[in-house]
Amino acid sequence: MNTTQTHPELVSYNPATNEPVGTLPITPVDQVSVVVERSAAAQKRWASRPIEERAEQLRPAGERLAAEAEAIGTLLTREMGKPLAEGIGEVTYAAKGWSEEIDEIVSALRPEVIEDDDRLTRLYFDPLGVCGAITPWNFPVLMPHQAVLAGLVAGNSVVLKPSEETPLVAQAYCDVINEFLPEDLLQLIHGTEDQGKALVASPVDLIVFTGSKAAGEHILGSASNGLKRVILELGGKDPMVVLDDADLDAAVTFGVRNAFRNAGQVCVSTERIYVDDAVHDEFVDRFVARTAELQQGDGMADGIHIGPMISARQKALVVEQLAEAVEDGAVVAHGGGDAAGNFVPLTVLTGLSHDMRIMNDETFGPIACIQRVHGDEEAIELANDTPYGLGACVFGEVEHASRVARRIEAGMVGVNSGCGGASGSPWVGAKHSGYGFHSGPLGHRQFCQVRTVSVPK
Ligand code: NAD
């Protein structure tokens, strides 16, 4: 991302072609607190209205978003690089679930009554105030969406600082919602981590951050100044365990999809695959054959499954990890090396060990790492040998795989499927992958201040 001191504009580039897609004015750092002040005034008016009224005001925005899905999805693909069907699909997903999610939030925040022999206590889920949301580029609509909708329905105002890599699509998403909202309730600030830091330092009441572990740690430290509430959704190094009784076809189909989707730039990408010795060789053969079927290229072109890395910087990180792994003895079963522009070849590595950086650090690129294990105990031990704990999955006979899944130290574990839960489940990271969480009734309440009022009986 090119940002210069003399030309205060954020230029957004298409990562597949390196051509500019558009520009937006950078918010001067000293203006961030002014934006937050206006946000606080708007929040007071918004919070004074009943939650049902707020919900109804927001509800029609879902239909407008659906009507704009193709236009915003196309912009998303041009700005971020994922295939067009996935770009449009991301916007459609947010639009389709819009109304249902509003209902879920309203229901989760209804006051509750608890009582004992002596007292009756009413539990209220009140707004917190100004929510500062800071988001990454890999799902440039869904990441802002999950903070914006939950924050607003709960009665907060939102100041969003989207990634400097994908400002245009975040702006387009917010422009749609703002057609239905009073002034200043949902505002954007544009810029780099400097604007993010200024937002964290400003008098916001809640910081909802999705991004890297390093930035999350920094934000947690800064938020202590003012005791700001935080929700941090951070990086991962998700394991997949393939047991000796797994349906190999299902395991390979899932593994290939989840290692390479969005060029591996997904927080719950399958980055480590532990395969039982009994099925390891066959799994690898099938995995390589399926990988070879995938077409990589400009997401705007027909028949493309996988796009580029978001930037030359992200590519350099992935290529460096890959080269280091090969130097340390990893075997390239498919791909490897380099490709033109911001592309990284889809790569399958075997012969891995936990002495290698690629089995420890988040890669965030299209590299599938397959390690042979001997039995469930070794698979569980290696899957848990990480400071991360976002998602995981276990493939095997259902009862067997479910027992193994319960021992994996991740926030979300899928059995014979990805880690996402049924509708209403939280999106939650364990260990260093999360601090607080969002989504589902439990997550929606984290956008609130819980208060009790008790009356003697
Ligand atoms: P990043 O941490 O570099 O940046 C995320 C956002 O934070 C950007 O808007 C950036 O400008 C801002 N920022 C960076 N440093 C900051 C600081 N010190 N203070 C305030 N703001 C700061 O992450 P990224 O490269 O945009 O995204 C990739 C990362 O996001 C990966 O680690 C991925 O796993 C993670 N991620 C996690 C989830 C989840 O649900 N857990 C979802 C998507 C992405």
Coordinates of C-alpha atoms and ligand atoms in Angstrom, one line a residue:
M1 CA 0.0 0.0 0.0
N2 CA 1.4 3.4 -1.1
T3 CA 0.9 6.1 1.4
T4 CA 3.0 9.2 1.3
Q5 CA 3.2 12.2 3.6
T6 CA 2.8 14.8 0.9
H7 CA -0.2 13.2 -0.8
P8 CA -2.6 12.2 1.9
E9 CA -4.5 9.6 -0.1
L10 CA -4.7 5.9 0.3
V11 CA -4.2 4.2 -3.0
S12 CA -5.8 0.8 -3.3
Y13 CA -4.2 -1.7 -5.8
N14 CA -5.5 -4.8 -7.5
P15 CA -3.2 -7.5 -6.2
A16 CA -3.6 -9.6 -9.3
T17 CA -2.5 -6.8 -11.7
N18 CA -0.9 -4.2 -9.4
E19 CA -3.1 -1.6 -11.1
P20 CA -4.7 1.0 -8.9
V21 CA -8.4 0.4 -8.2
G22 CA -9.1 3.8 -6.5
T23 CA -8.2 6.2 -3.8
L24 CA -9.7 7.5 -0.6
P25 CA -8.5 10.4 1.6
I26 CA -6.5 9.4 4.6
T27 CA -8.0 10.5 8.0
P28 CA -5.3 12.7 9.7
V29 CA -4.3 11.1 12.9
D30 CA -5.2 14.2 14.9
Q31 CA -8.8 14.0 13.5
V32 CA -9.5 10.6 14.9
S33 CA -10.5 11.8 18.3
V34 CA -12.8 14.4 16.7
V35 CA -14.5 11.6 14.8
V36 CA -14.9 9.7 18.1
E37 CA -16.4 12.7 19.8
R38 CA -19.1 13.0 17.1
S39 CA -19.6 9.3 17.4
A40 CA -20.2 9.6 21.2
A41 CA -22.8 12.3 20.7
A42 CA -24.7 10.2 18.1
Q43 CA -24.5 7.1 20.3
K44 CA -26.3 8.8 23.1
R45 CA -29.3 9.6 20.9
W46 CA -29.3 6.1 19.4
A47 CA -29.0 4.4 22.8
S48 CA -32.0 6.3 24.1
R49 CA -34.2 4.4 21.6
P50 CA -35.6 0.9 22.3
I51 CA -33.6 -1.9 20.8
E52 CA -36.6 -3.0 18.7
E53 CA -36.7 0.4 17.1
R54 CA -33.0 0.3 16.3
A55 CA -33.4 -3.1 14.8
E56 CA -36.2 -2.0 12.5
Q57 CA -34.2 1.0 11.4
L58 CA -31.3 -1.2 10.4
R59 CA -33.4 -4.1 8.9
P60 CA -34.0 -2.7 5.3
A61 CA -30.2 -2.2 4.8
G62 CA -29.9 -6.0 4.3
E63 CA -32.1 -5.8 1.2
R64 CA -30.1 -2.9 -0.1
L65 CA -26.9 -4.8 0.5
A66 CA -28.3 -7.8 -1.4
A67 CA -29.2 -5.5 -4.3
E68 CA -25.6 -4.2 -4.3
A69 CA -24.0 -7.6 -3.9
E70 CA -22.7 -7.9 -7.4
A71 CA -21.3 -4.4 -7.6
I72 CA -19.6 -4.6 -4.1
G73 CA -18.5 -8.2 -4.7
T74 CA -16.8 -7.2 -8.0
L75 CA -15.0 -4.3 -6.2
L76 CA -14.0 -6.8 -3.5
T77 CA -12.4 -9.1 -6.0
R78 CA -10.6 -6.2 -7.8
E79 CA -9.3 -4.9 -4.5
M80 CA -8.5 -8.1 -2.6
G81 CA -8.0 -10.8 -5.3
K82 CA -10.3 -13.7 -4.4
P83 CA -12.3 -15.3 -7.2
L84 CA -15.4 -13.3 -8.3
A85 CA -17.9 -15.9 -7.1
E86 CA -16.3 -15.7 -3.6
G87 CA -16.2 -11.9 -3.7
I88 CA -19.9 -11.7 -4.6
G89 CA -20.6 -14.7 -2.2
E90 CA -19.1 -12.8 0.7
V91 CA -21.4 -9.8 0.3
T92 CA -24.4 -12.1 -0.4
Y93 CA -23.7 -14.0 2.8
A94 CA -23.7 -10.8 4.9
A95 CA -26.9 -9.7 3.2
K96 CA -28.8 -13.0 3.4
G97 CA -28.2 -13.5 7.1
W98 CA -28.8 -9.8 7.9
S99 CA -32.4 -10.0 9.2
E100 CA -31.9 -13.2 11.0
E101 CA -28.8 -11.9 12.7
I102 CA -30.7 -8.8 13.8
D103 CA -33.3 -11.0 15.4
E104 CA -30.7 -13.1 17.1
I105 CA -29.0 -10.0 18.6
V106 CA -32.3 -8.5 19.8
S107 CA -33.2 -11.9 21.4
A108 CA -29.8 -12.3 23.1
L109 CA -30.0 -8.8 24.6
R110 CA -33.5 -9.1 26.1
P111 CA -33.4 -8.5 29.9
E112 CA -33.4 -11.6 32.0
V113 CA -34.8 -12.3 35.4
I114 CA -33.1 -14.3 38.1
E115 CA -34.5 -14.9 41.5
D116 CA -33.9 -16.6 44.8
D117 CA -36.0 -16.8 48.0
D118 CA -35.1 -13.2 49.0
R119 CA -34.6 -11.2 45.8
L120 CA -35.6 -10.6 42.2
T121 CA -32.9 -9.4 40.0
R122 CA -33.3 -8.1 36.5
L123 CA -30.3 -8.4 34.2
Y124 CA -29.9 -5.8 31.5
F125 CA -27.6 -5.8 28.5
D126 CA -27.0 -2.1 27.9
P127 CA -24.9 -0.4 25.2
L128 CA -21.2 0.3 26.0
G129 CA -20.8 3.5 24.1
V130 CA -18.5 4.0 21.1
C131 CA -17.1 0.9 19.5
G132 CA -13.8 1.2 17.6
A133 CA -13.6 -1.6 15.1
I134 CA -10.3 -2.4 13.4
T135 CA -10.4 -5.0 10.7
P136 CA -8.1 -7.0 8.3
W137 CA -8.3 -7.4 4.5
N138 CA -8.9 -11.1 4.0
F139 CA -12.7 -10.9 4.3
P140 CA -13.1 -7.2 3.7
V141 CA -16.9 -7.2 4.1
L142 CA -17.5 -9.9 6.6
M143 CA -14.9 -8.7 9.1
P144 CA -16.3 -5.2 9.4
H145 CA -19.9 -6.6 9.1
Q146 CA -19.6 -8.7 12.3
A147 CA -18.5 -5.8 14.4
V148 CA -20.8 -3.2 12.8
L149 CA -24.1 -5.0 13.0
A150 CA -23.7 -6.4 16.5
G151 CA -22.3 -3.1 17.7
L152 CA -25.1 -1.0 16.2
V153 CA -28.1 -3.1 17.2
A154 CA -26.7 -3.3 20.8
G155 CA -27.0 0.5 20.9
N156 CA -23.4 1.5 20.4
S157 CA -22.0 3.8 17.7
V158 CA -19.2 2.4 15.5
V159 CA -16.0 4.0 14.2
L160 CA -14.5 1.5 11.7
K161 CA -10.8 1.5 10.7
P162 CA -10.7 -1.0 7.8
S163 CA -7.5 -2.5 6.5
E164 CA -5.4 -0.1 4.4
E165 CA -5.3 -2.9 1.7
T166 CA -9.1 -2.9 1.2
P167 CA -10.5 0.5 2.1
L168 CA -12.8 0.9 -0.9
V169 CA -14.9 -2.2 -0.3
A170 CA -15.3 -1.3 3.4
Q171 CA -16.4 2.2 2.4
A172 CA -18.9 0.7 -0.1
Y173 CA -20.4 -1.6 2.6
C174 CA -20.7 1.2 5.1
D175 CA -22.2 3.6 2.5
V176 CA -25.1 1.2 2.0
I177 CA -25.8 0.9 5.8
N178 CA -25.5 4.7 6.2
E179 CA -28.4 5.3 3.9
F180 CA -30.5 4.0 6.8
L181 CA -28.8 5.5 9.8
P182 CA -28.6 8.9 11.5
E183 CA -25.5 10.9 10.9
D184 CA -22.3 10.0 12.7
L185 CA -23.5 6.7 14.1
L186 CA -21.3 4.7 11.7
Q187 CA -18.2 6.5 10.6
L188 CA -15.0 5.3 8.9
I189 CA -11.4 6.4 9.4
H190 CA -8.9 5.4 6.7
G191 CA -5.2 4.9 7.0
T192 CA -2.6 2.5 8.3
E193 CA -1.8 1.2 11.7
D194 CA -1.2 4.8 12.8
Q195 CA -4.9 5.5 12.5
G196 CA -5.6 2.2 14.2
K197 CA -3.4 3.2 17.1
A198 CA -5.0 6.6 17.3
L199 CA -8.4 5.0 17.5
V200 CA -7.3 2.7 20.3
A201 CA -5.8 5.7 22.2
S202 CA -9.0 7.8 21.7
P203 CA -11.9 7.6 24.3
V204 CA -13.7 4.7 22.7
D205 CA -15.4 2.3 25.1
L206 CA -14.9 -1.0 23.3
I207 CA -12.3 -2.1 20.8
V208 CA -13.2 -4.9 18.4
F209 CA -10.1 -6.0 16.6
T210 CA -9.6 -8.7 14.1
G211 CA -6.1 -9.2 12.8
S212 CA -2.6 -10.5 13.7
K213 CA -1.5 -11.7 17.1
A214 CA 1.3 -9.1 17.2
A215 CA -1.1 -6.2 16.6
G216 CA -3.6 -7.7 19.1
E217 CA -1.0 -7.9 21.8
H218 CA -0.1 -4.2 21.2
I219 CA -3.7 -3.2 21.3
L220 CA -4.4 -5.1 24.5
G221 CA -1.5 -3.2 26.2
S222 CA -2.7 0.2 24.9
A223 CA -6.3 -0.5 25.9
S224 CA -5.3 -0.7 29.5
N225 CA -5.0 3.1 29.4
G226 CA -8.6 3.9 30.2
L227 CA -9.6 0.2 30.9
K228 CA -11.2 -0.1 27.5
R229 CA -13.1 -3.3 26.8
V230 CA -11.5 -5.4 24.0
I231 CA -12.6 -8.2 21.8
L232 CA -9.5 -9.6 19.9
E233 CA -9.9 -12.2 17.2
L234 CA -6.3 -13.1 16.2
G235 CA -4.3 -15.4 14.0
G236 CA -4.2 -19.2 13.9
K237 CA -2.1 -22.2 12.8
D238 CA -5.0 -24.6 12.4
P239 CA -4.4 -28.3 12.5
M240 CA -6.3 -31.0 10.7
V241 CA -6.0 -34.6 12.1
V242 CA -6.6 -37.5 9.7
L243 CA -7.2 -40.7 11.7
D244 CA -6.6 -44.2 10.5
D245 CA -10.4 -44.8 9.9
A246 CA -11.0 -41.5 8.0
D247 CA -13.0 -41.3 4.8
L248 CA -10.0 -40.3 2.7
D249 CA -12.0 -38.8 -0.1
A250 CA -13.9 -36.5 2.3
A251 CA -10.7 -35.6 4.1
V252 CA -8.8 -34.8 1.0
T253 CA -11.6 -32.7 -0.5
F254 CA -11.9 -30.7 2.7
G255 CA -8.1 -30.4 3.2
V256 CA -7.4 -29.1 -0.3
R257 CA -10.2 -26.6 -0.1
N258 CA -9.3 -25.4 3.3
A259 CA -5.6 -25.1 2.8
F260 CA -5.9 -23.2 -0.5
R261 CA -9.2 -21.2 -0.2
N262 CA -8.5 -17.5 -0.6
A263 CA -4.8 -18.5 -1.3
G264 CA -4.5 -19.6 2.3
Q265 CA -5.3 -16.1 3.6
V266 CA -8.0 -17.3 6.0
C267 CA -7.6 -17.2 9.8
V268 CA -9.0 -20.8 9.9
S269 CA -7.0 -22.1 7.0
T270 CA -5.7 -25.7 7.4
E271 CA -2.0 -25.0 7.9
R272 CA -0.9 -28.3 9.5
I273 CA -2.2 -31.7 8.5
Y274 CA -1.3 -34.7 10.7
V275 CA -2.0 -38.0 9.0
D276 CA -1.9 -41.4 10.5
D277 CA 0.9 -43.6 9.1
A278 CA -1.7 -46.2 8.0
V279 CA -3.2 -43.8 5.4
H280 CA -0.5 -41.2 5.0
D281 CA 0.9 -42.1 1.6
E282 CA -2.5 -42.6 0.0
F283 CA -3.7 -39.3 1.5
V284 CA -0.6 -37.4 0.1
D285 CA -1.0 -38.9 -3.4
R286 CA -4.7 -38.0 -3.5
F287 CA -4.0 -34.5 -2.0
V288 CA -1.4 -33.7 -4.7
A289 CA -3.7 -34.9 -7.5
R290 CA -6.5 -32.7 -6.3
T291 CA -4.2 -29.7 -5.8
A292 CA -3.0 -30.1 -9.4
E293 CA -6.6 -29.6 -10.6
L294 CA -6.9 -26.0 -9.1
Q295 CA -6.5 -23.0 -11.4
Q296 CA -4.7 -20.0 -10.0
G297 CA -4.9 -16.5 -11.5
D298 CA -6.8 -13.2 -11.6
G299 CA -10.0 -13.7 -9.7
M300 CA -11.9 -11.7 -12.3
A301 CA -11.2 -14.4 -15.0
D302 CA -13.4 -17.4 -15.6
G303 CA -12.5 -20.8 -14.1
I304 CA -10.1 -19.4 -11.4
H305 CA -10.2 -21.1 -8.1
I306 CA -7.3 -19.3 -6.3
G307 CA -6.2 -15.7 -6.5
P308 CA -3.0 -13.9 -5.6
M309 CA -1.5 -12.9 -2.2
I310 CA -2.9 -9.5 -1.1
S311 CA 0.5 -7.8 -1.5
A312 CA 4.2 -8.2 -2.3
R313 CA 4.8 -7.9 1.4
Q314 CA 2.5 -10.8 2.3
K315 CA 4.0 -12.9 -0.6
A316 CA 7.5 -12.3 0.7
L317 CA 6.6 -13.6 4.1
V318 CA 5.2 -16.8 2.6
V319 CA 8.0 -17.4 0.1
E320 CA 10.6 -16.9 2.9
Q321 CA 8.9 -19.5 5.1
L322 CA 8.6 -21.9 2.2
A323 CA 12.3 -21.5 1.2
E324 CA 13.4 -21.9 4.8
A325 CA 11.4 -25.1 5.2
V326 CA 12.9 -26.6 2.1
E327 CA 16.3 -25.7 3.3
D328 CA 15.5 -27.4 6.6
G329 CA 14.6 -30.6 4.8
A330 CA 10.9 -30.4 3.9
V331 CA 10.0 -32.3 0.7
V332 CA 8.1 -30.5 -2.0
A333 CA 5.4 -32.9 -3.1
H334 CA 3.8 -30.3 -5.4
G335 CA 4.5 -26.7 -6.4
G336 CA 7.2 -24.9 -4.5
G337 CA 9.5 -22.1 -5.7
D338 CA 8.0 -18.8 -6.9
A339 CA 5.6 -17.4 -9.4
A340 CA 5.1 -14.0 -11.2
G341 CA 3.6 -11.0 -9.6
N342 CA 1.9 -11.5 -6.2
F343 CA 1.2 -15.2 -6.8
V344 CA 2.7 -18.0 -4.8
P345 CA 2.5 -21.5 -6.3
L346 CA 0.0 -23.9 -4.6
T347 CA 2.4 -26.0 -2.6
V348 CA 2.2 -29.3 -0.8
L349 CA 5.1 -30.1 1.7
T350 CA 5.8 -33.4 3.4
G351 CA 8.7 -34.6 5.6
L352 CA 8.0 -31.9 8.1
S353 CA 8.8 -31.6 11.8
H354 CA 8.0 -29.1 14.6
D355 CA 11.6 -27.9 14.5
M356 CA 10.7 -26.0 11.4
R357 CA 9.3 -22.5 11.5
I358 CA 6.6 -23.3 9.0
M359 CA 5.0 -25.7 11.5
N360 CA 5.0 -23.0 14.2
D361 CA 4.4 -19.5 12.7
E362 CA 1.2 -18.5 10.9
T363 CA 1.9 -18.8 7.2
F364 CA -1.2 -17.2 5.7
G365 CA -0.4 -18.5 2.2
P366 CA -1.2 -21.5 -0.1
I367 CA 1.1 -24.0 1.5
A368 CA -0.3 -27.3 2.8
C369 CA 2.0 -29.0 5.3
I370 CA 1.5 -32.7 5.8
Q371 CA 3.2 -34.6 8.7
R372 CA 3.1 -38.3 9.3
V373 CA 2.1 -39.4 12.8
H374 CA 1.9 -42.8 14.5
G375 CA -1.4 -43.0 16.3
D376 CA -3.9 -40.6 18.0
E377 CA -1.7 -39.6 20.9
E378 CA 1.1 -38.2 18.7
A379 CA -1.5 -36.4 16.5
I380 CA -3.1 -34.8 19.5
E381 CA 0.2 -33.8 21.0
L382 CA 1.4 -32.2 17.8
A383 CA -1.9 -30.5 17.0
N384 CA -1.7 -28.9 20.5
D385 CA 2.0 -28.0 20.2
T386 CA 1.3 -24.3 19.3
P387 CA 0.5 -21.1 21.1
Y388 CA -2.5 -20.6 18.7
G389 CA -5.9 -22.2 19.2
L390 CA -8.4 -20.8 16.7
G391 CA -9.9 -23.7 14.6
A392 CA -9.1 -27.3 14.1
C393 CA -10.7 -30.4 12.5
V394 CA -10.6 -34.1 12.9
F395 CA -11.5 -36.6 10.2
G396 CA -12.3 -40.2 11.2
E397 CA -15.1 -42.5 12.3
V398 CA -17.5 -40.1 14.1
E399 CA -17.3 -41.4 17.7
H400 CA -13.5 -41.8 17.4
A401 CA -13.0 -38.4 15.8
S402 CA -15.3 -36.7 18.4
R403 CA -13.2 -38.2 21.2
V404 CA -10.0 -36.8 19.6
A405 CA -11.7 -33.5 18.9
R406 CA -12.5 -32.9 22.6
R407 CA -8.8 -33.1 23.3
I408 CA -7.7 -30.4 20.8
E409 CA -7.0 -27.1 22.4
A410 CA -8.8 -24.9 19.9
G411 CA -11.8 -22.7 20.3
M412 CA -13.7 -24.3 17.4
V413 CA -13.2 -27.9 16.3
G414 CA -15.0 -29.6 13.4
V415 CA -15.5 -33.3 13.1
N416 CA -15.4 -34.4 9.5
S417 CA -16.1 -30.8 8.6
G418 CA -14.7 -27.3 9.0
C419 CA -14.6 -25.6 12.4
G420 CA -17.6 -23.3 11.9
G421 CA -20.6 -24.2 14.2
A422 CA -24.3 -24.3 13.7
S423 CA -26.1 -21.0 13.4
G424 CA -25.9 -19.2 16.8
S425 CA -22.5 -20.6 17.7
P426 CA -19.8 -18.1 18.7
W427 CA -16.7 -17.4 16.7
V428 CA -14.1 -18.0 19.3
G429 CA -10.4 -18.5 19.6
A430 CA -8.6 -20.2 22.5
K431 CA -5.0 -19.7 23.7
H432 CA -3.3 -16.8 21.8
S433 CA -5.9 -16.8 19.0
G434 CA -8.5 -14.8 20.9
Y435 CA -9.4 -12.7 23.8
G436 CA -13.1 -12.2 24.1
F437 CA -15.1 -13.3 21.1
H438 CA -18.1 -12.4 18.9
S439 CA -21.2 -13.9 17.2
G440 CA -24.0 -16.0 18.5
P441 CA -26.0 -14.9 21.6
L442 CA -22.9 -15.2 23.9
G443 CA -20.8 -13.1 21.5
H444 CA -23.5 -10.4 21.0
R445 CA -23.5 -9.8 24.8
Q446 CA -19.9 -8.8 24.7
F447 CA -20.9 -5.6 22.9
C448 CA -22.8 -4.7 26.1
Q449 CA -22.4 -3.6 29.6
V450 CA -24.3 -6.0 31.9
R451 CA -26.2 -4.3 34.7
T452 CA -28.4 -5.7 37.4
V453 CA -31.2 -4.1 39.3
S454 CA -32.4 -6.1 42.4
V455 CA -35.5 -5.8 44.4
P456 CA -36.2 -7.6 47.8
K457 CA -39.2 -9.9 47.6
Ligands
NAD1 P1 -2.9 -6.8 10.9 O1 -2.9 -7.1 12.4 O2 -1.6 -6.4 10.3 O3 -3.9 -5.6 10.6 C1 -5.2 -5.6 11.0 C2 -5.8 -4.2 11.1 O4 -5.2 -3.6 12.3 C3 -5.5 -3.3 10.0 O5 -6.6 -2.4 9.8 C4 -4.3 -2.5 10.5 O6 -4.1 -1.2 9.9 C5 -4.5 -2.4 11.9 N1 -3.3 -2.4 12.8 C6 -2.1 -3.0 12.7 N2 -1.4 -2.8 13.8 C7 -2.1 -2.1 14.6 C8 -1.9 -1.6 16.0 N3 -0.7 -1.8 16.6 N4 -2.9 -0.8 16.5 C9 -4.0 -0.6 15.9 N5 -4.3 -1.1 14.7 C10 -3.4 -1.8 14.1 O7 -3.6 -8.1 10.2 P2 -3.8 -8.3 8.6 O8 -2.5 -8.6 7.9 O9 -4.7 -7.2 8.1 O10 -4.7 -9.6 8.7 C11 -4.2 -10.9 8.8 C12 -4.3 -11.4 10.2 O11 -5.7 -11.3 10.6 C13 -3.9 -12.9 10.3 O12 -3.1 -13.0 11.4 C14 -5.2 -13.6 10.5 O13 -5.2 -14.8 11.1 C15 -6.0 -12.6 11.3 N6 -7.5 -12.8 11.2 C16 -8.1 -13.4 12.3 C17 -9.5 -13.7 12.2 C18 -10.2 -14.3 13.3 O14 -11.4 -14.4 13.3 N7 -9.5 -14.8 14.4 C19 -10.2 -13.4 11.0 C20 -9.5 -12.8 9.9 C21 -8.1 -12.5 10.0

